[in-house]
């Protein structure tokens, strides 16, 4: 096979046509090529095991992942409060903003640090109060 710089691939091997079918029998295959086929099959299972191990390590949360998720959730809740405040100042409250705040409250909570958990609980309480003022009462 030959590869040109233009990205085209040209095959340099010729197929055995009807005129050459009875001429030579099986093509010459060096011993190294047969060994490469066998070692390639064994290498594929080892590579798959290595990839599985890497994926398993990535699935495990480290100590800072829970904290980052909690901080991100707190920031999203504060953004939702700010959006509701902007809507109240404009004189209209968007249904989408209320639904977003309710959805954020329903997200799974993870325990991280006592101080951070207390802060998130205060933010959630404030969001619940604002939603209650607007007639929305999400379940705890």
CSV table of C-alpha atoms in Angstrom, one decimal:
chain,number,residue,atom,x,y,z
A,1,UNK,CA,0.0,0.0,0.0
A,2,UNK,CA,1.3,3.4,-0.9
A,3,UNK,CA,0.2,6.6,0.8
A,4,UNK,CA,0.5,9.9,-1.2
A,5,UNK,CA,0.7,13.3,0.5
A,6,UNK,CA,-2.7,14.2,-0.8
A,7,UNK,CA,-4.4,11.6,1.5
A,8,UNK,CA,-5.1,9.1,-1.2
A,9,UNK,CA,-4.2,5.5,-0.6
A,10,UNK,CA,-3.2,3.3,-3.6
A,11,UNK,CA,-2.8,-0.5,-3.3
A,12,UNK,CA,0.4,-1.8,-4.9
A,13,UNK,CA,-0.6,-5.4,-4.4
A,14,UNK,CA,-2.0,-7.1,-7.4
A,15,UNK,CA,-4.9,-9.5,-7.1
A,16,UNK,CA,-4.3,-13.0,-8.5
A,17,UNK,CA,-6.5,-13.1,-11.6
A,18,UNK,CA,-7.9,-16.1,-13.5
A,19,UNK,CA,-4.7,-16.4,-15.6
A,20,UNK,CA,-2.5,-16.7,-12.5
A,21,UNK,CA,-4.8,-18.8,-10.3
A,22,UNK,CA,-3.1,-22.1,-11.0
A,23,UNK,CA,0.4,-20.7,-11.3
A,24,UNK,CA,1.8,-20.6,-7.8
A,25,UNK,CA,-0.4,-21.9,-5.1
A,26,UNK,CA,-0.2,-20.2,-1.7
A,27,UNK,CA,1.6,-16.9,-1.5
A,28,UNK,CA,4.9,-16.7,0.5
A,29,UNK,CA,4.3,-15.5,4.1
A,30,UNK,CA,7.3,-15.0,6.2
A,31,UNK,CA,7.4,-16.6,9.7
A,32,UNK,CA,7.5,-13.1,11.4
A,33,UNK,CA,4.2,-12.2,9.9
A,34,UNK,CA,2.5,-15.3,11.3
A,35,UNK,CA,4.0,-14.5,14.7
A,36,UNK,CA,2.8,-10.9,14.5
A,37,UNK,CA,-0.8,-12.1,14.0
A,38,UNK,CA,-0.6,-14.2,17.1
A,39,UNK,CA,1.0,-11.5,19.3
A,40,UNK,CA,-1.5,-8.9,18.0
A,41,UNK,CA,-4.4,-11.0,19.4
A,42,UNK,CA,-2.7,-11.3,22.8
A,43,UNK,CA,-1.9,-7.6,22.9
A,44,UNK,CA,-5.5,-6.6,22.2
A,45,UNK,CA,-6.7,-8.3,25.4
A,46,UNK,CA,-3.9,-6.7,27.5
A,47,UNK,CA,-4.8,-3.3,26.0
A,48,UNK,CA,-8.5,-3.8,26.8
A,49,UNK,CA,-7.6,-4.7,30.4
A,50,UNK,CA,-5.5,-1.6,30.7
A,51,UNK,CA,-8.3,0.6,29.4
A,52,UNK,CA,-10.8,-1.0,31.8
A,53,UNK,CA,-8.5,-0.1,34.7
A,54,UNK,CA,-8.2,3.5,33.6
A,55,UNK,CA,-11.9,3.9,33.2
A,56,UNK,CA,-12.5,2.4,36.6
A,57,UNK,CA,-10.0,4.9,38.1
A,58,UNK,CA,-11.8,7.8,36.4
A,59,UNK,CA,-15.1,6.7,37.8
A,60,UNK,CA,-13.9,7.0,41.4
A,61,UNK,CA,-14.5,10.4,42.8
A,62,UNK,CA,-11.5,12.0,44.5
A,63,UNK,CA,-11.8,14.1,47.6
A,64,UNK,CA,-12.3,17.4,45.8
A,65,UNK,CA,-15.0,16.2,43.3
A,66,UNK,CA,-17.8,16.3,45.9
A,67,UNK,CA,-16.7,19.8,47.1
A,68,UNK,CA,-16.6,21.1,43.5
A,69,UNK,CA,-20.1,19.7,42.8
A,70,UNK,CA,-21.4,21.3,46.0
A,71,UNK,CA,-19.9,24.7,45.1
A,72,UNK,CA,-21.3,24.4,41.5
A,73,UNK,CA,-24.7,23.6,42.9
A,74,UNK,CA,-24.6,26.5,45.3
A,75,UNK,CA,-23.6,28.9,42.5
A,76,UNK,CA,-26.5,27.6,40.3
A,77,UNK,CA,-28.9,28.1,43.2
A,78,UNK,CA,-27.6,31.7,43.7
A,79,UNK,CA,-27.9,32.3,39.9
A,80,UNK,CA,-31.5,31.1,40.1
A,81,UNK,CA,-32.2,33.5,43.0
A,82,UNK,CA,-30.7,36.4,41.0
A,83,UNK,CA,-32.8,35.6,38.0
A,84,UNK,CA,-35.9,35.5,40.1
A,85,UNK,CA,-34.9,38.9,41.6
A,86,UNK,CA,-34.4,40.4,38.1
A,87,UNK,CA,-37.8,39.1,37.0
A,88,UNK,CA,-39.5,40.6,40.1
A,89,UNK,CA,-37.9,44.0,39.4
A,90,UNK,CA,-39.2,43.8,35.8
A,91,UNK,CA,-42.7,43.0,37.1
A,92,UNK,CA,-43.0,39.5,35.6
A,93,UNK,CA,-41.9,36.1,36.9
A,94,UNK,CA,-40.9,33.6,34.2
A,95,UNK,CA,-42.4,30.1,34.6
A,96,UNK,CA,-39.1,28.7,33.2
A,97,UNK,CA,-37.1,30.4,36.0
A,98,UNK,CA,-39.3,28.9,38.7
A,99,UNK,CA,-39.1,25.5,37.1
A,100,UNK,CA,-35.3,25.7,36.9
A,101,UNK,CA,-35.1,26.6,40.6
A,102,UNK,CA,-37.4,23.7,41.5
A,103,UNK,CA,-35.2,21.4,39.4
A,104,UNK,CA,-32.1,22.6,41.1
A,105,UNK,CA,-33.6,21.9,44.5
A,106,UNK,CA,-34.4,18.4,43.5
A,107,UNK,CA,-30.9,17.5,42.5
A,108,UNK,CA,-29.1,15.0,44.6
A,109,UNK,CA,-27.2,16.4,47.5
A,110,UNK,CA,-23.8,15.1,48.6
A,111,UNK,CA,-22.3,15.6,52.0
A,112,UNK,CA,-19.0,17.3,51.8
A,113,UNK,CA,-17.9,19.6,54.6
A,114,UNK,CA,-20.0,20.7,57.6
A,115,UNK,CA,-19.5,24.4,56.8
A,116,UNK,CA,-20.2,24.0,53.1
A,117,UNK,CA,-23.2,21.8,53.8
A,118,UNK,CA,-24.6,24.5,56.2
A,119,UNK,CA,-24.1,27.2,53.6
A,120,UNK,CA,-25.9,25.2,50.9
A,121,UNK,CA,-28.8,24.5,53.3
A,122,UNK,CA,-29.1,28.2,53.9
A,123,UNK,CA,-29.2,28.9,50.1
A,124,UNK,CA,-31.7,26.2,49.6
A,125,UNK,CA,-33.9,27.6,52.3
A,126,UNK,CA,-33.8,31.0,50.7
A,127,UNK,CA,-34.8,29.6,47.3
A,128,UNK,CA,-37.7,27.7,49.0
A,129,UNK,CA,-38.9,30.9,50.6
A,130,UNK,CA,-38.8,32.8,47.3
A,131,UNK,CA,-40.6,30.0,45.6
A,132,UNK,CA,-43.2,29.9,48.3
A,133,UNK,CA,-43.8,33.6,47.9
A,134,UNK,CA,-44.6,33.0,44.3
A,135,UNK,CA,-46.9,30.0,45.0
A,136,UNK,CA,-44.5,27.2,44.3
A,137,UNK,CA,-44.0,24.6,47.0
A,138,UNK,CA,-41.5,21.9,45.9
A,139,UNK,CA,-41.3,18.7,47.9
A,140,UNK,CA,-38.5,18.3,50.3
